[in-house]
Amino acid sequence: MNDLKIEPLLKVKNFSKHFPIYSQGFGRKQIDVIKAVDNVSFNLNPGETLGLVGESGSGKTTCARTILRALKPTSGTVIFRTNGEAIDLVKLKERELKPLRTQMQMIFQDPFSSLNPRMTVGDIVGEPLYIHKLARGKELIDRVDDMLVKVGMKPEHRQRYPHAFSGGQRQRIGIARALIMRPSLVVCDEAVSALDVSVQAQVINLLEDLQEELNLTYIFVAHDLSVVRHISNRVAVMHQGKIVEIDETESIFETPQHAYTRMLLSAIPHPDPDIKLEFTPISDSTEI
Amino acid sequence: MSQDEKKDIVLSVKDLKVTFTTEEGVLSAVDGVTFSLERGKVLAIVGESACGKSVTAFSILRLIQKPGQIAGGKIIVYPKNKPPIDITSLTEKSDMLYQVRGGLISMIFQEPMTALSPVHTIGNQICEAILLHQSVTNKEAEKHAIEMLGKVGIPQPERRLQQYPHEFSGGMRQRVVIAMALVCQPEILIADEPTTALDVTIQAQILDLIKSLQRDLGTSVIFITHDLGVVAQIADDVAVMYLGRLVEQASVRAVLKDPLHPYTTGLLKSLPRNETKQARLPSITGNVPSLTHLPTGCPFHPRCPDSIPGVCDVGDNPVMERLPNGRLVSCCGARKFKEMTKT
């Protein structure tokens, strides 16, 4: 990779998110702190997909959400490059963040709970444009139709409600809502893990096609390592809030360096009865 | 089926039909499912969500509730040294049914969180199962429960017995549920997606546990899952379901290495393989049709890449047929193949 020429879209440095724990009752004192994300650093180049993997509770979702400022970071810097400017997301106030939100969007895991059942598909997909006052009336409808076609749905679906659609189609609606703002950075938080295998493949293909067409940069949070291997250029392995290993996808899967990565990889069951699982949990893995 | 009679069958399901009465009409969630489980073997039922795999499992324990009902077919258990029991003919409140549930056949549910009562201790819940099915004293039941917790790999079982489910992690809870299911030494264990809610590392341990317990206790297992990787690791035989029907049934090696039904082939192909950044994933086109609007002919034909116009889209569902090579598959294309080999 010719990293030297390309300026990274996102530079995350010494980034942490800690949750304080308070004692019960009056005079709540802080008794402990959970380091959900602890001193994480990585770069993300434009057009790249970074896979973020780890067990549940390893901090991968918290990390992605805190980068987007859905949660307030504890320390560190997140340099986001937009229109030739480099902005530190950690220092920004809420109000200053709003215009930047058009650049960063999120696709959620559960296609059933992430769509408002009382809004039509057109309202759901068009809401970001409405909130940011980017389009209205006919133009808004045109852009929604355009986006629905892009994610493989029909313009006439605009008037229907989410309950009329299957899981895969709902996830397409979620993708349309995220991409209608033409973001440069998209966080896919377990975007395909709730879907059935046959539909999952369709949505993965869609995400890849859209990435090429709209020059998107993905942070792909997932626990399914084979999906991550398929879609990512680089992979970061998280364990107890820290990135234990980050490298090109090929190297992570072929020559994992960290013991935790090796353990995680050995736990994947292959759809081949001749490859037996040889899994030995390592001692510092979280208690099950 | 002469081939089946030679085998030692512990459970046979014949032409099972389960219907749900809804506002949109009567839906058949399971339509003519026939399979048998060999003693001491693991049969995996595979399929996407809403294909009827859980409904099949629930009907074996007669757990289908209104508006659903078993509309037809027979489910027969052949316990060791006892006369066979026809589960479908038992009345709702019969003693026999209570003996079957939890005693002869027990079940592990998907969510270890919801399967346990939050207001009773683990010991309380395991002992309840023992006391219901065996004539033992409380002391003996407790001893038995401790032994079982040890077997499923929970450290310090005496102390853990006094604890409540919220004091256990997800993997440990699933171990408790497994202990509860196996404590009465059932002949058949139905595991309904027991590892879906767990991390891969914990999944690997739970699979290992189920496999070794199954080997030690000689339990026959019906393992319901949508994960073909898990199937490869645990199953001896596989039945693939689509829209309430079995489409293919064979040994695990045959299904995963040489699938015959286009649906099985499609499922296997759409798994991301362990290669980095391949061009595109081959996927099955379209969505699973709703049970209210089933296509005519083969229910899979609108999504099938090998569908033959005039053959697959007309008439009734193709029935499960045995091919000359002994494989069971329900596909018009396969039927054609059969005719071809005959001539």
XYZ file of C-alpha atoms in Angstrom:
631
model
C 0.000 0.000 0.000
C 1.248 3.461 -0.815
C 0.237 4.920 2.527
C 2.746 7.681 2.216
C 0.925 9.487 -0.554
C -2.626 9.117 0.719
C -3.670 11.114 3.750
C -5.669 8.868 6.081
C -9.350 9.709 6.378
C -9.319 8.932 10.069
C -6.396 9.018 12.470
C -7.192 7.575 15.893
C -4.510 8.048 18.510
C -4.302 6.976 22.170
C -8.056 6.833 22.172
C -9.877 5.743 25.360
C -13.404 5.425 26.667
C -13.728 4.652 30.361
C -16.946 4.062 32.253
C -16.795 4.974 35.941
C -18.478 2.693 38.474
C -20.035 4.347 41.520
C -20.817 2.965 44.934
C -24.466 2.535 45.891
C -26.488 4.871 48.090
C -25.770 8.451 49.218
C -22.494 10.171 48.468
C -21.871 8.067 45.428
C -18.152 7.651 45.210
C -16.326 6.384 42.196
C -15.002 2.999 43.220
C -13.751 1.596 39.970
C -13.468 2.237 36.267
C -14.189 -0.021 33.319
C -11.762 0.562 30.505
C -14.090 -0.311 27.629
C -11.701 1.179 25.100
C -8.160 1.590 26.287
C -5.438 3.476 24.441
C -6.425 2.468 20.920
C -4.569 3.846 17.897
C -5.069 3.177 14.197
C -5.299 4.913 10.820
C -7.970 4.449 8.213
C -7.328 5.269 4.569
C -10.083 6.488 2.239
C -11.877 3.662 0.424
C -10.589 1.088 2.873
C -12.489 -1.384 5.037
C -11.197 -1.984 8.533
C -12.601 -5.037 10.255
C -12.979 -4.753 14.011
C -13.294 -8.159 15.635
C -13.354 -9.583 19.127
C -15.592 -11.417 21.556
C -18.639 -9.790 23.074
C -17.525 -7.317 25.706
C -14.206 -6.676 24.028
C -15.162 -3.056 23.348
C -15.429 -3.166 19.575
C -18.883 -1.541 19.374
C -18.039 1.012 22.058
C -14.884 1.894 20.160
C -16.781 2.461 16.887
C -19.552 4.429 18.574
C -17.171 6.630 20.524
C -15.250 7.493 17.366
C -18.510 8.768 15.851
C -19.102 10.711 19.061
C -22.281 8.795 19.849
C -20.548 8.472 23.215
C -18.198 11.011 24.773
C -14.582 9.877 24.615
C -12.410 10.000 27.752
C -9.146 10.906 26.096
C -7.164 10.734 22.885
C -7.534 12.284 19.473
C -9.573 11.357 16.421
C -8.468 13.345 13.379
C -11.141 13.228 10.692
C -10.299 14.606 7.270
C -13.091 16.324 5.402
C -12.901 18.740 2.453
C -9.150 19.004 2.909
C -9.481 20.009 6.560
C -8.335 17.891 9.489
C -10.693 18.125 12.453
C -10.262 16.587 15.888
C -13.619 15.001 16.671
C -12.815 14.599 20.367
C -12.552 18.348 20.964
C -15.681 19.390 19.092
C -18.821 20.559 20.871
C -22.171 18.942 20.086
C -23.264 21.895 17.961
C -20.079 21.896 15.935
C -20.502 18.177 15.377
C -23.869 18.389 13.644
C -22.627 19.440 10.195
C -19.990 16.721 10.389
C -22.578 14.050 11.117
C -23.507 14.062 7.433
C -20.031 12.693 6.778
C -20.216 9.850 9.260
C -23.066 7.373 9.337
C -23.854 4.110 10.987
C -25.583 0.887 9.932
C -27.029 -1.060 12.830
C -27.207 -4.718 13.670
C -30.856 -5.419 14.219
C -32.988 -4.623 11.170
C -36.116 -5.028 13.298
C -35.505 -2.563 16.104
C -33.495 0.033 14.198
C -36.422 1.155 12.026
C -39.340 3.111 13.460
C -42.452 1.001 12.820
C -44.671 4.099 12.619
C -42.738 5.767 9.826
C -42.952 4.892 6.158
C -39.831 3.760 4.378
C -39.730 7.088 2.542
C -39.805 9.014 5.823
C -37.113 6.819 7.353
C -34.735 7.124 4.429
C -35.485 10.821 3.872
C -35.306 11.896 7.530
C -31.559 12.650 7.547
C -32.005 15.017 4.575
C -34.908 16.685 6.336
C -33.024 17.098 9.619
C -29.974 18.579 7.951
C -32.205 20.699 5.673
C -30.454 19.423 2.585
C -33.500 18.739 0.455
C -37.252 19.123 0.578
C -40.369 18.419 -1.427
C -39.862 16.926 -4.837
C -36.093 16.901 -4.568
C -36.232 14.933 -1.319
C -38.543 12.357 -2.860
C -36.311 12.055 -5.892
C -33.248 11.499 -3.781
C -35.031 8.890 -1.643
C -36.213 7.049 -4.771
C -32.734 7.205 -6.187
C -31.242 5.765 -3.005
C -33.851 3.002 -2.736
C -33.007 1.882 -6.268
C -29.320 1.922 -5.395
C -29.838 -0.514 -2.518
C -31.933 -2.823 -4.682
C -35.445 -1.752 -3.708
C -38.242 -0.141 -5.679
C -39.354 3.525 -5.535
C -42.917 2.399 -4.797
C -41.684 0.868 -1.535
C -41.441 4.454 -0.269
C -45.031 4.487 0.961
C -44.905 1.210 2.837
C -44.037 0.526 6.470
C -41.066 -1.514 7.731
C -43.243 -4.425 8.893
C -44.015 -5.261 5.278
C -40.408 -6.163 4.598
C -38.202 -9.123 5.370
C -35.004 -8.899 7.420
C -32.767 -8.517 4.391
C -34.933 -5.788 2.874
C -35.047 -3.919 6.177
C -31.292 -3.988 6.341
C -31.280 -2.481 2.845
C -33.525 0.314 4.142
C -31.053 0.871 6.995
C -28.240 1.078 4.467
C -30.206 3.539 2.319
C -30.796 5.763 5.362
C -27.085 5.762 6.191
C -25.914 6.448 2.655
C -28.408 9.113 1.551
C -26.194 11.788 3.121
C -23.285 10.671 0.948
C -21.060 10.054 3.971
C -17.379 9.325 3.610
C -17.156 7.127 6.720
C -19.674 4.390 7.490
C -19.620 2.260 10.612
C -21.288 -1.114 10.044
C -22.020 -2.441 13.515
C -22.680 -6.159 13.018
C -24.605 -5.110 9.914
C -25.075 -8.628 8.570
C -24.999 -10.845 11.648
C -28.775 -10.898 12.163
C -29.391 -12.064 8.599
C -29.736 -15.552 7.195
C -26.834 -16.934 5.213
C -28.397 -16.549 1.774
C -29.527 -12.978 2.446
C -26.296 -12.143 4.251
C -24.355 -12.795 1.062
C -26.633 -10.403 -0.854
C -26.138 -7.623 1.691
C -22.357 -8.138 1.790
C -22.277 -7.844 -2.001
C -24.419 -4.718 -1.830
C -22.097 -3.118 0.730
C -19.109 -3.869 -1.472
C -20.768 -2.524 -4.628
C -21.805 0.685 -2.868
C -18.321 1.112 -1.445
C -16.894 1.082 -4.952
C -19.593 3.313 -6.413
C -19.640 5.962 -3.683
C -16.030 5.631 -2.522
C -16.997 4.766 1.047
C -14.717 3.926 3.927
C -16.035 1.243 6.251
C -15.345 0.327 9.831
C -16.850 -3.135 9.885
C -17.584 -4.345 13.404
C -18.379 -8.059 13.521
C -17.845 -11.220 15.450
C -18.141 -13.488 12.412
C -14.542 -13.840 11.348
C -15.196 -15.353 7.925
C -17.399 -12.382 6.964
C -14.708 -9.995 8.193
C -12.091 -11.849 6.214
C -14.177 -11.537 3.100
C -14.926 -7.819 3.322
C -11.922 -6.208 5.053
C -8.639 -4.856 3.775
C -7.230 -4.677 7.258
C -8.358 -6.226 10.538
C -7.961 -5.057 14.119
C -8.447 -7.652 16.848
C -9.761 -6.262 20.129
C -9.503 -7.915 23.511
C -10.517 -6.303 26.798
C -10.578 -2.813 25.337
C -7.217 -2.971 23.642
C -6.260 -3.648 20.049
C -4.007 -6.666 20.434
C -3.191 -6.990 16.766
C -3.811 -4.927 13.638
C -2.589 -5.901 10.201
C -3.532 -6.653 6.619
C -6.379 -9.206 6.542
C -4.201 -11.823 4.880
C -1.508 -11.643 7.560
C -4.010 -11.745 10.431
C -5.620 -14.907 9.137
C -2.544 -16.626 7.708
C 0.116 -15.717 10.266
C -1.566 -14.425 13.424
C 1.042 -13.091 15.828
C -0.891 -12.647 19.048
C -1.955 -15.674 21.120
C -5.466 -14.234 21.467
C -5.886 -13.918 17.690
C -4.742 -17.496 17.267
C -7.249 -18.657 19.851
C -10.077 -16.708 18.227
C -9.241 -18.159 14.811
C -9.051 -21.713 16.123
C -12.628 -21.431 17.416
C -14.229 -20.956 13.981
C -16.044 -24.101 12.902
C -15.395 -24.822 9.228
C -18.242 -26.148 7.085
C -16.152 -29.201 6.324
C -16.475 -32.344 8.442
C -12.847 -33.246 7.745
C -11.485 -30.138 9.465
C -11.917 -30.751 13.179
C -12.079 -27.984 15.710
C -8.902 -27.862 17.753
C -9.714 -25.229 20.271
C -7.871 -24.628 23.506
C -8.930 -21.608 25.513
C -6.050 -19.526 26.786
C -5.932 -18.672 30.442
C -6.302 -14.899 30.188
C -9.479 -15.195 28.137
C -12.554 -13.849 29.879
C -14.275 -16.253 32.227
C -17.175 -17.977 30.507
C -38.306 -47.927 3.710
C -36.380 -51.132 4.061
C -33.083 -49.399 4.623
C -34.321 -47.659 7.734
C -35.707 -50.768 9.369
C -32.301 -52.319 9.737
C -31.059 -49.364 11.719
C -31.662 -48.881 15.424
C -34.168 -46.047 15.355
C -35.011 -44.105 18.507
C -37.378 -41.540 17.046
C -39.337 -41.574 13.856
C -41.308 -38.656 12.497
C -43.654 -39.482 9.650
C -45.390 -36.958 7.434
C -45.614 -34.373 10.196
C -47.856 -31.418 9.451
C -48.139 -28.395 11.717
C -50.510 -25.567 10.880
C -51.060 -22.141 12.356
C -54.450 -20.497 12.008
C -53.980 -16.785 11.411
C -56.037 -13.921 10.054
C -54.494 -14.479 6.656
C -55.585 -18.105 6.610
C -54.136 -21.418 7.639
C -50.366 -21.513 7.278
C -48.520 -24.779 7.166
C -45.317 -24.152 9.069
C -44.287 -27.781 8.729
C -45.601 -29.703 5.762
C -45.003 -33.407 5.472
C -41.695 -33.759 7.268
C -40.411 -37.317 7.556
C -37.175 -38.337 9.212
C -35.809 -40.775 11.708
C -33.128 -40.484 14.336
C -30.715 -43.325 14.926
C -29.837 -44.278 18.471
C -26.669 -42.600 19.665
C -26.374 -40.370 16.602
C -26.583 -36.628 16.060
C -29.048 -35.415 13.455
C -28.754 -31.779 12.478
C -31.768 -29.930 11.123
C -30.525 -26.980 9.095
C -32.384 -24.106 7.536
C -32.877 -20.360 7.492
C -35.128 -18.560 9.930
C -38.822 -19.363 9.627
C -38.230 -22.601 7.737
C -39.981 -24.618 10.441
C -37.018 -26.236 12.141
C -37.937 -25.091 15.627
C -41.615 -25.884 15.068
C -40.596 -29.444 14.164
C -38.632 -29.706 17.399
C -41.421 -28.214 19.477
C -43.972 -30.624 18.039
C -41.814 -33.591 19.078
C -42.349 -32.460 22.680
C -45.939 -31.433 21.910
C -45.098 -27.864 22.844
C -46.974 -26.296 19.935
C -49.491 -23.858 21.336
C -52.609 -22.326 19.924
C -53.156 -21.040 17.243
C -50.802 -23.736 16.090
C -51.638 -27.408 16.014
C -50.300 -30.702 14.768
C -52.555 -31.333 11.800
C -51.272 -34.703 10.797
C -48.519 -37.256 10.874
C -47.004 -39.483 13.496
C -44.150 -39.053 15.945
C -43.062 -42.303 17.563
C -40.367 -42.773 20.201
C -38.774 -46.164 20.683
C -37.342 -46.139 24.226
C -34.878 -48.820 25.257
C -36.575 -51.896 26.812
C -39.989 -50.239 26.678
C -42.841 -50.332 24.191
C -42.867 -47.543 21.601
C -44.834 -44.390 22.391
C -46.880 -42.523 19.820
C -46.465 -38.917 20.940
C -49.072 -37.462 18.585
C -51.828 -39.644 20.041
C -51.221 -38.674 23.680
C -53.716 -36.325 25.275
C -52.553 -32.945 26.521
C -52.647 -33.827 30.234
C -51.690 -37.494 30.177
C -49.035 -38.794 32.578
C -47.238 -40.367 29.689
C -46.672 -36.987 28.062
C -45.168 -35.638 31.286
C -42.865 -38.636 31.419
C -41.770 -38.031 27.854
C -41.130 -34.329 28.400
C -37.916 -33.905 30.304
C -37.679 -37.602 31.127
C -37.366 -39.383 27.818
C -36.814 -36.361 25.608
C -35.415 -33.092 26.836
C -34.567 -29.838 25.222
C -31.915 -27.117 25.290
C -33.242 -23.749 24.218
C -31.490 -21.022 22.319
C -31.466 -18.291 24.921
C -29.763 -19.424 28.114
C -31.013 -16.179 29.662
C -34.720 -16.834 29.202
C -34.620 -20.601 29.703
C -33.749 -20.227 33.392
C -35.965 -18.785 36.092
C -34.351 -15.654 37.539
C -35.976 -16.095 40.954
C -34.863 -19.659 41.744
C -31.372 -20.905 42.471
C -29.641 -23.129 39.933
C -29.792 -26.003 42.408
C -33.506 -25.502 42.892
C -34.120 -25.661 39.152
C -31.992 -28.727 38.498
C -33.398 -30.608 41.493
C -36.925 -29.846 40.339
C -36.265 -31.757 37.131
C -34.835 -34.710 39.071
C -37.649 -34.839 41.632
C -40.283 -34.708 38.909
C -38.960 -37.710 37.068
C -37.237 -39.886 39.641
C -38.328 -41.134 43.041
C -35.439 -39.845 45.115
C -35.090 -37.785 48.284
C -34.114 -34.113 48.211
C -30.615 -34.979 49.472
C -30.043 -37.504 46.715
C -31.358 -35.112 44.104
C -28.933 -32.458 45.282
C -26.023 -34.889 45.129
C -27.076 -35.819 41.652
C -27.285 -32.152 40.610
C -23.783 -31.443 41.944
C -22.436 -34.400 40.023
C -24.090 -33.184 36.827
C -22.788 -29.617 37.215
C -19.318 -31.073 37.587
C -19.816 -33.082 34.417
C -20.698 -30.017 32.341
C -17.519 -28.328 33.525
C -18.722 -25.840 36.119
C -16.061 -25.292 38.780
C -17.075 -25.501 42.467
C -20.500 -27.059 41.813
C -21.459 -27.125 45.526
C -21.144 -23.358 45.807
C -22.618 -22.653 42.375
C -25.729 -24.675 43.259
C -26.778 -21.955 45.692
C -26.447 -19.163 43.143
C -28.971 -17.487 40.871
C -28.748 -17.336 37.049
C -27.668 -13.673 37.042
C -24.470 -14.706 38.789
C -23.476 -16.804 35.782
C -22.013 -15.678 32.450
C -23.705 -16.620 29.145
C -21.526 -19.667 28.529
C -21.897 -20.903 32.111
C -25.673 -20.445 31.905
C -25.777 -22.555 28.780
C -23.819 -25.217 30.680
C -26.438 -25.110 33.445
C -29.212 -25.528 30.865
C -27.371 -28.511 29.394
C -26.950 -29.995 32.869
C -30.676 -29.551 33.473
C -31.533 -31.226 30.203
C -29.263 -34.210 30.764
C -29.789 -34.780 34.472
C -32.621 -37.275 33.915
C -30.589 -39.147 31.327
C -32.981 -38.650 28.452
C -32.709 -40.903 25.440
C -33.185 -37.976 23.100
C -31.835 -34.477 23.487
C -33.210 -31.701 21.301
C -30.837 -28.759 21.075
C -32.503 -25.727 19.506
C -29.720 -23.377 18.368
C -27.820 -23.870 21.634
C -24.762 -21.892 20.548
C -26.260 -19.137 18.407
C -26.270 -16.541 21.176
C -22.700 -17.298 22.223
C -19.249 -16.104 21.150
C -17.240 -18.371 18.861
C -14.756 -19.228 21.591
C -17.551 -20.243 23.961
C -19.419 -21.938 21.131
C -16.376 -24.134 20.516
C -16.353 -25.180 24.181
C -20.104 -25.865 24.319
C -19.966 -27.930 21.107
C -17.108 -29.916 22.574
C -19.113 -30.445 25.771
C -22.272 -31.608 23.957
C -20.207 -33.951 21.817
C -18.377 -35.567 24.710
C -21.518 -35.874 26.869
C -23.369 -37.386 23.937
C -20.595 -39.927 23.508
C -20.414 -40.766 27.225
C -24.137 -41.033 27.896
C -25.121 -42.479 24.524
C -27.811 -39.841 24.049
C -29.332 -39.344 20.608
C -29.361 -35.683 19.638
C -31.426 -33.541 17.305
C -29.352 -30.429 16.762
C -31.125 -27.456 15.238
C -28.963 -24.753 13.739
C -28.511 -22.454 10.783
C -24.726 -22.523 10.965
C -23.221 -25.010 8.527
C -19.867 -24.767 10.282
C -21.430 -26.025 13.493
C -23.170 -28.794 11.555
C -19.868 -30.015 10.167
C -18.436 -30.238 13.655
C -21.225 -32.006 15.468
C -23.601 -33.900 13.196
C -23.626 -37.439 11.827
C -26.626 -36.854 9.596
C -28.141 -33.679 8.221
C -31.674 -32.757 7.170
C -32.030 -29.481 5.262
C -35.346 -27.634 5.561
C -36.839 -24.950 3.362
C -40.292 -23.425 3.904
C -41.526 -26.199 6.166
C -40.334 -29.054 4.009
C -37.283 -31.259 4.022
C -35.381 -30.764 0.799
C -32.429 -33.035 1.384
C -31.313 -35.596 3.901
C -28.022 -37.461 4.031
C -24.860 -37.992 6.013
C -22.990 -34.831 6.986
C -20.162 -35.570 4.579
C -22.539 -36.099 1.660
C -24.512 -32.923 2.312
C -21.541 -30.631 2.829
C -19.199 -32.094 0.237
C -21.629 -33.150 -2.454
C -24.959 -31.357 -2.005
C -27.698 -32.419 -4.426
C -30.484 -29.907 -3.843
C -29.866 -26.484 -5.406
C -30.879 -24.845 -2.106
C -28.195 -26.699 -0.153
C -25.672 -25.871 -2.874
C -26.667 -22.208 -2.723
C -26.401 -22.075 1.064
C -22.923 -23.565 1.009
C -21.758 -21.257 -1.757
C -22.997 -18.116 -0.042
C -20.814 -18.763 3.003
C -17.777 -16.510 2.916
C -14.958 -18.988 2.449
C -11.612 -18.606 4.054
C -10.125 -16.671 1.224
C -9.351 -13.034 1.436
C -11.181 -10.465 -0.684
C -12.695 -12.638 -3.340
C -14.652 -10.771 -5.959
C -18.295 -11.347 -5.054
C -20.093 -13.822 -2.908
C -22.373 -16.070 -4.893
C -25.763 -15.574 -3.268
C -29.218 -17.066 -3.581
C -31.295 -14.441 -5.369
C -34.541 -13.112 -3.947
C -36.025 -13.550 -0.509
C -37.688 -16.411 1.294
C -41.335 -16.208 0.167
C -43.988 -15.728 2.819
C -45.959 -18.791 3.842
C -49.142 -16.986 2.834
C -48.001 -16.679 -0.764
C -46.307 -19.954 -1.514
C -45.271 -20.373 -5.132
C -46.820 -23.260 -7.039
C -44.759 -26.305 -7.792
C -41.438 -26.526 -6.041
C -41.406 -23.749 -3.395
C -37.772 -23.047 -4.177
C -38.153 -22.592 -7.942
C -38.337 -18.752 -8.027
C -34.885 -18.603 -6.406
C -33.443 -21.724 -8.016
C -30.663 -21.256 -10.595
C -31.396 -24.658 -12.179
C -35.160 -24.291 -12.283
C -36.683 -25.832 -15.405
C -39.740 -23.910 -16.747
C -42.715 -26.182 -17.150
C -41.307 -28.743 -14.713
C -40.441 -26.985 -11.482
C -43.137 -24.289 -11.448
C -46.190 -26.486 -11.978
C -48.046 -29.126 -10.048
C -47.539 -30.072 -6.422
C -44.443 -29.974 -4.272
C -41.839 -32.456 -5.290
C -41.774 -35.266 -2.726
C -38.731 -36.683 -1.018
C -37.355 -39.404 -3.240
C -34.574 -41.883 -2.885
C -32.131 -41.670 -5.769
C -30.383 -44.765 -7.129
C -27.312 -43.876 -5.082
C -29.379 -43.979 -1.875
C -29.560 -40.227 -1.337
C -32.817 -38.572 -0.279
C -33.715 -35.351 -2.060
C -36.906 -33.585 -3.084
C -36.194 -31.806 -6.325
C -37.738 -32.029 -9.803
C -34.288 -31.789 -11.327
C -33.152 -34.722 -9.232
C -36.208 -36.670 -10.333
C -35.152 -36.061 -13.910
C -31.713 -37.284 -13.024
C -33.296 -40.441 -11.649
C -35.220 -41.055 -14.845
C -32.093 -40.492 -16.859
C -30.100 -43.052 -14.916
C -32.917 -45.575 -15.264
C -32.899 -45.532 -19.049
